[in-house]
PDB file of C-alpha atoms in Angstrom:
ATOM      1  CA  MET A   1     115.346  70.824 126.904  1.00  0.00           C
ATOM      2  CA  ILE A   2     116.312  73.338 124.233  1.00  0.00           C
ATOM      3  CA  GLY A   3     116.148  76.916 125.547  1.00  0.00           C
ATOM      4  CA  THR A   4     114.165  79.635 123.814  1.00  0.00           C
ATOM      5  CA  GLU A   5     117.254  81.436 122.497  1.00  0.00           C
ATOM      6  CA  SER A   6     118.762  78.219 121.156  1.00  0.00           C
ATOM      7  CA  ARG A   7     115.477  77.316 119.468  1.00  0.00           C
ATOM      8  CA  LYS A   8     115.258  80.759 117.836  1.00  0.00           C
ATOM      9  CA  GLN A   9     118.802  80.471 116.543  1.00  0.00           C
ATOM     10  CA  GLU A  10     118.081  77.017 115.104  1.00  0.00           C
ATOM     11  CA  ILE A  11     115.037  78.384 113.271  1.00  0.00           C
ATOM     12  CA  LEU A  12     116.975  81.358 111.883  1.00  0.00           C
ATOM     13  CA  LYS A  13     119.780  79.005 110.835  1.00  0.00           C
ATOM     14  CA  ALA A  14     117.237  77.023 108.795  1.00  0.00           C
ATOM     15  CA  TYR A  15     116.073  80.190 107.035  1.00  0.00           C
ATOM     16  CA  GLN A  16     119.681  81.082 106.252  1.00  0.00           C
ATOM     17  CA  PHE A  17     120.347  77.559 104.982  1.00  0.00           C
ATOM     18  CA  ARG A  18     117.351  77.567 102.615  1.00  0.00           C
ATOM     19  CA  HIS A  19     117.856  78.794  99.061  1.00  0.00           C
ATOM     20  CA  ALA A  20     116.143  78.259  95.702  1.00  0.00           C
ATOM     21  CA  CYS A  21     117.973  75.083  94.714  1.00  0.00           C
ATOM     22  CA  LYS A  22     118.153  74.892  90.914  1.00  0.00           C
ATOM     23  CA  ALA A  23     119.467  71.324  90.678  1.00  0.00           C
ATOM     24  CA  PHE A  24     119.667  68.500  93.195  1.00  0.00           C
ATOM     25  CA  ASP A  25     121.917  65.530  93.858  1.00  0.00           C
ATOM     26  CA  SER A  26     119.866  62.881  92.064  1.00  0.00           C
ATOM     27  CA  ASN A  27     121.682  60.103  93.966  1.00  0.00           C
ATOM     28  CA  ARG A  28     120.283  61.222  97.308  1.00  0.00           C
ATOM     29  CA  LYS A  29     116.665  60.524  98.198  1.00  0.00           C
ATOM     30  CA  ILE A  30     114.550  61.908 101.022  1.00  0.00           C
ATOM     31  CA  SER A  31     113.353  59.179 103.371  1.00  0.00           C
ATOM     32  CA  ASP A  32     109.643  58.371 103.515  1.00  0.00           C
ATOM     33  CA  GLU A  33     109.581  59.469 107.148  1.00  0.00           C
ATOM     34  CA  ASP A  34     111.146  62.860 106.406  1.00  0.00           C
ATOM     35  CA  PHE A  35     108.918  63.560 103.428  1.00  0.00           C
ATOM     36  CA  HIS A  36     105.820  62.599 105.364  1.00  0.00           C
ATOM     37  CA  PHE A  37     106.920  65.152 107.973  1.00  0.00           C
ATOM     38  CA  ILE A  38     107.186  67.836 105.249  1.00  0.00           C
ATOM     39  CA  LEU A  39     103.730  66.991 103.884  1.00  0.00           C
ATOM     40  CA  GLU A  40     102.289  67.017 107.392  1.00  0.00           C
ATOM     41  CA  THR A  41     103.417  70.627 107.894  1.00  0.00           C
ATOM     42  CA  GLY A  42     101.546  71.480 104.694  1.00  0.00           C
ATOM     43  CA  ARG A  43      98.437  69.666 105.898  1.00  0.00           C
ATOM     44  CA  LEU A  44      98.528  71.473 109.247  1.00  0.00           C
ATOM     45  CA  SER A  45      98.926  74.914 107.664  1.00  0.00           C
ATOM     46  CA  PRO A  46      96.291  77.578 108.295  1.00  0.00           C
ATOM     47  CA  SER A  47      93.857  78.707 105.614  1.00  0.00           C
ATOM     48  CA  SER A  48      91.199  81.382 105.375  1.00  0.00           C
ATOM     49  CA  PHE A  49      87.923  80.170 106.928  1.00  0.00           C
ATOM     50  CA  GLY A  50      89.703  76.837 107.491  1.00  0.00           C
ATOM     51  CA  PHE A  51      88.756  75.648 103.993  1.00  0.00           C
ATOM     52  CA  GLU A  52      92.149  74.003 103.255  1.00  0.00           C
ATOM     53  CA  PRO A  53      91.650  74.601  99.499  1.00  0.00           C
ATOM     54  CA  TRP A  54      94.703  72.618  98.435  1.00  0.00           C
ATOM     55  CA  LYS A  55      95.886  69.294  97.132  1.00  0.00           C
ATOM     56  CA  PHE A  56      99.518  68.161  97.042  1.00  0.00           C
ATOM     57  CA  VAL A  57     100.313  65.957  94.035  1.00  0.00           C
ATOM     58  CA  VAL A  58     103.696  64.255  94.479  1.00  0.00           C
ATOM     59  CA  ILE A  59     105.092  63.502  91.024  1.00  0.00           C
ATOM     60  CA  GLN A  60     107.563  60.622  91.321  1.00  0.00           C
ATOM     61  CA  ASN A  61     106.900  58.917  87.977  1.00  0.00           C
ATOM     62  CA  ALA A  62     109.892  59.652  85.702  1.00  0.00           C
ATOM     63  CA  ALA A  63     107.827  59.499  82.504  1.00  0.00           C
ATOM     64  CA  LEU A  64     105.328  62.014  83.854  1.00  0.00           C
ATOM     65  CA  ARG A  65     108.140  64.328  84.943  1.00  0.00           C
ATOM     66  CA  GLU A  66     109.463  64.183  81.372  1.00  0.00           C
ATOM     67  CA  LYS A  67     106.036  65.204  80.060  1.00  0.00           C
ATOM     68  CA  LEU A  68     105.976  68.180  82.422  1.00  0.00           C
ATOM     69  CA  THR A  69     109.480  69.414  81.541  1.00  0.00           C
ATOM     70  CA  PRO A  70     108.725  71.080  78.148  1.00  0.00           C
ATOM     71  CA  VAL A  71     105.942  73.181  79.702  1.00  0.00           C
ATOM     72  CA  SER A  72     107.781  73.938  82.952  1.00  0.00           C
ATOM     73  CA  GLY A  73     110.637  76.225  81.990  1.00  0.00           C
ATOM     74  CA  GLY A  74     111.281  77.199  85.597  1.00  0.00           C
ATOM     75  CA  ALA A  75     111.787  73.577  86.612  1.00  0.00           C
ATOM     76  CA  THR A  76     114.051  72.150  83.910  1.00  0.00           C
ATOM     77  CA  GLY A  77     116.862  71.649  86.437  1.00  0.00           C
ATOM     78  CA  GLN A  78     114.631  70.378  89.238  1.00  0.00           C
ATOM     79  CA  LEU A  79     112.303  67.946  87.476  1.00  0.00           C
ATOM     80  CA  PRO A  80     115.043  65.465  86.492  1.00  0.00           C
ATOM     81  CA  THR A  81     117.013  65.743  89.745  1.00  0.00           C
ATOM     82  CA  ALA A  82     114.635  66.388  92.649  1.00  0.00           C
ATOM     83  CA  SER A  83     114.054  63.598  95.114  1.00  0.00           C
ATOM     84  CA  HIS A  84     110.409  64.667  95.393  1.00  0.00           C
ATOM     85  CA  PHE A  85     108.494  67.025  93.122  1.00  0.00           C
ATOM     86  CA  VAL A  86     105.128  68.451  94.165  1.00  0.00           C
ATOM     87  CA  VAL A  87     102.462  70.176  92.098  1.00  0.00           C
ATOM     88  CA  ILE A  88     100.200  72.144  94.420  1.00  0.00           C
ATOM     89  CA  LEU A  89      96.607  72.422  93.258  1.00  0.00           C
ATOM     90  CA  ALA A  90      94.058  74.978  94.459  1.00  0.00           C
ATOM     91  CA  ARG A  91      90.322  74.434  94.588  1.00  0.00           C
ATOM     92  CA  ARG A  92      88.441  76.347  91.939  1.00  0.00           C
ATOM     93  CA  GLU A  93      85.546  78.718  92.457  1.00  0.00           C
ATOM     94  CA  GLU A  94      82.697  76.190  92.281  1.00  0.00           C
ATOM     95  CA  ASP A  95      84.167  74.270  95.220  1.00  0.00           C
ATOM     96  CA  LEU A  96      84.340  77.462  97.280  1.00  0.00           C
ATOM     97  CA  ARG A  97      80.788  78.744  96.885  1.00  0.00           C
ATOM     98  CA  PRO A  98      79.034  79.129 100.271  1.00  0.00           C
ATOM     99  CA  ASP A  99      76.658  76.271  99.469  1.00  0.00           C
ATOM    100  CA  SER A 100      79.235  73.958  97.857  1.00  0.00           C
ATOM    101  CA  ALA A 101      79.791  70.372  98.972  1.00  0.00           C
ATOM    102  CA  HIS A 102      83.405  71.133  99.975  1.00  0.00           C
ATOM    103  CA  VAL A 103      82.528  74.112 102.158  1.00  0.00           C
ATOM    104  CA  ASN A 104      79.767  72.153 103.901  1.00  0.00           C
ATOM    105  CA  LYS A 105      82.081  69.175 104.377  1.00  0.00           C
ATOM    106  CA  MET A 106      84.700  71.375 106.052  1.00  0.00           C
ATOM    107  CA  TRP A 107      82.183  72.967 108.414  1.00  0.00           C
ATOM    108  CA  LYS A 108      80.228  69.845 109.323  1.00  0.00           C
ATOM    109  CA  ASP A 109      82.526  66.840 108.869  1.00  0.00           C
ATOM    110  CA  ILE A 110      85.975  68.307 109.559  1.00  0.00           C
ATOM    111  CA  HIS A 111      85.332  71.167 112.020  1.00  0.00           C
ATOM    112  CA  HIS A 112      82.212  69.498 113.507  1.00  0.00           C
ATOM    113  CA  MET A 113      80.262  72.733 113.805  1.00  0.00           C
ATOM    114  CA  PRO A 114      76.726  72.610 115.216  1.00  0.00           C
ATOM    115  CA  GLU A 115      74.012  73.486 112.694  1.00  0.00           C
ATOM    116  CA  GLU A 116      73.370  76.924 114.183  1.00  0.00           C
ATOM    117  CA  VAL A 117      77.086  77.762 114.007  1.00  0.00           C
ATOM    118  CA  VAL A 118      77.221  76.573 110.396  1.00  0.00           C
ATOM    119  CA  GLN A 119      74.394  78.984 109.563  1.00  0.00           C
ATOM    120  CA  ASP A 120      76.256  81.889 111.169  1.00  0.00           C
ATOM    121  CA  TRP A 121      79.421  81.044 109.261  1.00  0.00           C
ATOM    122  CA  TYR A 122      77.439  80.581 106.059  1.00  0.00           C
ATOM    123  CA  ASP A 123      75.998  84.090 106.360  1.00  0.00           C
ATOM    124  CA  PHE A 124      79.386  85.587 107.197  1.00  0.00           C
ATOM    125  CA  TYR A 125      81.217  83.784 104.393  1.00  0.00           C
ATOM    126  CA  LYS A 126      78.471  84.580 101.868  1.00  0.00           C
ATOM    127  CA  TYR A 127      78.870  88.269 102.699  1.00  0.00           C
ATOM    128  CA  PHE A 128      82.669  87.966 102.372  1.00  0.00           C
ATOM    129  CA  ALA A 129      82.412  86.210  99.004  1.00  0.00           C
ATOM    130  CA  GLU A 130      79.977  88.790  97.661  1.00  0.00           C
ATOM    131  CA  THR A 131      81.871  91.833  98.893  1.00  0.00           C
ATOM    132  CA  GLU A 132      85.584  91.101  99.224  1.00  0.00           C
ATOM    133  CA  LEU A 133      85.673  88.583  96.357  1.00  0.00           C
ATOM    134  CA  GLU A 134      82.909  90.331  94.402  1.00  0.00           C
ATOM    135  CA  ASP A 135      81.321  86.931  93.728  1.00  0.00           C
ATOM    136  CA  ASN A 136      83.810  86.764  90.863  1.00  0.00           C
ATOM    137  CA  ASP A 137      85.119  83.397  89.633  1.00  0.00           C
ATOM    138  CA  ARG A 138      88.635  84.652  88.950  1.00  0.00           C
ATOM    139  CA  LEU A 139      88.958  86.474  92.271  1.00  0.00           C
ATOM    140  CA  ILE A 140      87.724  83.428  94.172  1.00  0.00           C
ATOM    141  CA  PHE A 141      90.243  81.154  92.447  1.00  0.00           C
ATOM    142  CA  GLU A 142      93.101  83.622  92.997  1.00  0.00           C
ATOM    143  CA  TRP A 143      92.106  83.815  96.680  1.00  0.00           C
ATOM    144  CA  SER A 144      92.258  80.028  96.795  1.00  0.00           C
ATOM    145  CA  ILE A 145      95.717  80.057  95.212  1.00  0.00           C
ATOM    146  CA  ARG A 146      96.974  82.524  97.815  1.00  0.00           C
ATOM    147  CA  GLN A 147      96.058  80.064 100.575  1.00  0.00           C
ATOM    148  CA  THR A 148      98.290  77.386  99.026  1.00  0.00           C
ATOM    149  CA  TYR A 149     101.333  79.638  99.407  1.00  0.00           C
ATOM    150  CA  ILE A 150     100.956  79.446 103.187  1.00  0.00           C
ATOM    151  CA  ALA A 151     101.334  75.663 102.991  1.00  0.00           C
ATOM    152  CA  LEU A 152     104.150  76.039 100.448  1.00  0.00           C
ATOM    153  CA  GLY A 153     106.165  78.301 102.760  1.00  0.00           C
ATOM    154  CA  ASN A 154     105.631  76.057 105.749  1.00  0.00           C
ATOM    155  CA  MET A 155     106.767  72.953 103.874  1.00  0.00           C
ATOM    156  CA  MET A 156     109.942  74.640 102.612  1.00  0.00           C
ATOM    157  CA  THR A 157     110.792  75.970 106.066  1.00  0.00           C
ATOM    158  CA  ALA A 158     110.140  72.585 107.670  1.00  0.00           C
ATOM    159  CA  ALA A 159     112.369  70.943 105.068  1.00  0.00           C
ATOM    160  CA  ALA A 160     115.176  73.416 105.757  1.00  0.00           C
ATOM    161  CA  GLN A 161     114.956  72.701 109.483  1.00  0.00           C
ATOM    162  CA  ILE A 162     115.881  69.065 108.830  1.00  0.00           C
ATOM    163  CA  GLY A 163     118.568  69.859 106.241  1.00  0.00           C
ATOM    164  CA  ILE A 164     116.503  69.306 103.084  1.00  0.00           C
ATOM    165  CA  ASP A 165     116.657  71.732 100.170  1.00  0.00           C
ATOM    166  CA  SER A 166     113.756  73.047  98.147  1.00  0.00           C
ATOM    167  CA  CYS A 167     112.763  75.389  95.348  1.00  0.00           C
ATOM    168  CA  PRO A 168     109.370  77.017  94.744  1.00  0.00           C
ATOM    169  CA  ILE A 169     108.443  77.184  91.051  1.00  0.00           C
ATOM    170  CA  GLU A 170     106.036  79.439  89.168  1.00  0.00           C
ATOM    171  CA  GLY A 171     107.728  79.227  85.761  1.00  0.00           C
ATOM    172  CA  PHE A 172     105.324  77.020  83.824  1.00  0.00           C
ATOM    173  CA  ASP A 173     102.681  77.209  81.108  1.00  0.00           C
ATOM    174  CA  LYS A 174      99.541  76.866  83.216  1.00  0.00           C
ATOM    175  CA  LYS A 175      97.252  75.936  80.337  1.00  0.00           C
ATOM    176  CA  GLN A 176      99.507  73.211  78.955  1.00  0.00           C
ATOM    177  CA  LEU A 177     100.432  71.901  82.384  1.00  0.00           C
ATOM    178  CA  THR A 178      96.767  71.684  83.317  1.00  0.00           C
ATOM    179  CA  ALA A 179      96.025  69.801  80.095  1.00  0.00           C
ATOM    180  CA  ILE A 180      98.704  67.213  80.912  1.00  0.00           C
ATOM    181  CA  LEU A 181      97.386  66.736  84.443  1.00  0.00           C
ATOM    182  CA  GLN A 182      93.842  66.382  83.117  1.00  0.00           C
ATOM    183  CA  ASN A 183      94.978  63.815  80.567  1.00  0.00           C
ATOM    184  CA  GLU A 184      96.694  61.892  83.366  1.00  0.00           C
ATOM    185  CA  GLY A 185      93.505  61.933  85.427  1.00  0.00           C
ATOM    186  CA  ILE A 186      95.116  64.051  88.167  1.00  0.00           C
ATOM    187  CA  ILE A 187      92.756  66.967  87.609  1.00  0.00           C
ATOM    188  CA  ASN A 188      89.171  65.895  87.023  1.00  0.00           C
ATOM    189  CA  GLY A 189      86.777  68.448  85.616  1.00  0.00           C
ATOM    190  CA  ASP A 190      86.931  71.911  87.161  1.00  0.00           C
ATOM    191  CA  ASP A 191      87.473  70.967  90.790  1.00  0.00           C
ATOM    192  CA  PHE A 192      91.138  72.039  90.973  1.00  0.00           C
ATOM    193  CA  GLY A 193      93.572  74.283  89.128  1.00  0.00           C
ATOM    194  CA  VAL A 194      97.369  74.566  89.278  1.00  0.00           C
ATOM    195  CA  ALA A 195      98.674  77.010  91.878  1.00  0.00           C
ATOM    196  CA  CYS A 196     102.443  76.427  91.980  1.00  0.00           C
ATOM    197  CA  MET A 197     105.086  73.716  92.162  1.00  0.00           C
ATOM    198  CA  VAL A 198     107.905  72.904  94.564  1.00  0.00           C
ATOM    199  CA  ALA A 199     110.900  70.593  94.376  1.00  0.00           C
ATOM    200  CA  PHE A 200     112.641  68.927  97.332  1.00  0.00           C
ATOM    201  CA  GLY A 201     115.971  67.143  97.607  1.00  0.00           C
ATOM    202  CA  TYR A 202     119.607  67.649  98.527  1.00  0.00           C
ATOM    203  CA  ARG A 203     121.775  70.297  96.886  1.00  0.00           C
ATOM    204  CA  GLN A 204     124.565  69.320  94.495  1.00  0.00           C
ATOM    205  CA  LYS A 205     126.712  72.152  95.826  1.00  0.00           C
ATOM    206  CA  ASP A 206     126.441  75.154  98.090  1.00  0.00           C
ATOM    207  CA  PRO A 207     125.254  78.508  96.683  1.00  0.00           C
ATOM    208  CA  LYS A 208     127.966  80.729  95.220  1.00  0.00           C
ATOM    209  CA  ARG A 209     127.209  83.496  97.693  1.00  0.00           C
ATOM    210  CA  PRO A 210     125.560  83.849 101.108  1.00  0.00           C
ATOM    211  CA  GLN A 211     121.863  84.618 101.283  1.00  0.00           C
ATOM    212  CA  THR A 212     121.142  88.308 100.717  1.00  0.00           C
ATOM    213  CA  ARG A 213     118.131  90.279 101.932  1.00  0.00           C
ATOM    214  CA  GLN A 214     117.216  93.924 102.514  1.00  0.00           C
ATOM    215  CA  PRO A 215     117.957  95.255 106.020  1.00  0.00           C
ATOM    216  CA  LEU A 216     115.100  94.859 108.490  1.00  0.00           C
ATOM    217  CA  ASP A 217     114.755  98.602 109.051  1.00  0.00           C
ATOM    218  CA  GLU A 218     114.076  99.112 105.332  1.00  0.00           C
ATOM    219  CA  ILE A 219     111.094  96.773 105.244  1.00  0.00           C
ATOM    220  CA  VAL A 220     109.556  97.311 108.687  1.00  0.00           C
ATOM    221  CA  GLU A 221     107.790 100.475 109.782  1.00  0.00           C
ATOM    222  CA  TRP A 222     106.584 101.028 113.331  1.00  0.00           C
ATOM    223  CA  ARG A 223     103.755 103.391 114.118  1.00  0.00           C
TER     224      ARG A 223
END
């Protein structure tokens, strides 16, 4: 059995291994088993109120990747070379209203809450949506997007722990990218919007310099 100290060192080693890989070895592919493991860590990620407001679209079709490239400036090196390329979608505001079909599905069908518990959560969430999110469409969608970054981080860390590289991507034209995904039938209506993208694969070469970060005592304050 791996001891606690050894396990901690293995986890830290994975964080030190991970970097924003700009281009991948296109001859190396992630196995189905390994990529399913990465997706599973996204699926099991926590989300506010347990709403899981995400969808992971794995873009493996070469022609579709070519369509995405002109509107994805931050992914021009990754789209042609990544073993797996994922567009992460976030549920839009209508799907996250207190009385929406998705919210009720999560409470009743996924979390199996009794009716009286659902009512309590409904009241609590309604208050949260009206106060913290100001019952504002844009704030609700941005809140949804923030949840997807939890899954994004978990998937990249999980990948690093099994020696797979990744790169999170925000450099894209959201309007044009959305239009392409709608035209492809990936986004239907106003149920989802684009949150971010992430590429996975194996690095062509090691980074030119070791990972650099601010010292811990500069970013942590104890009170």
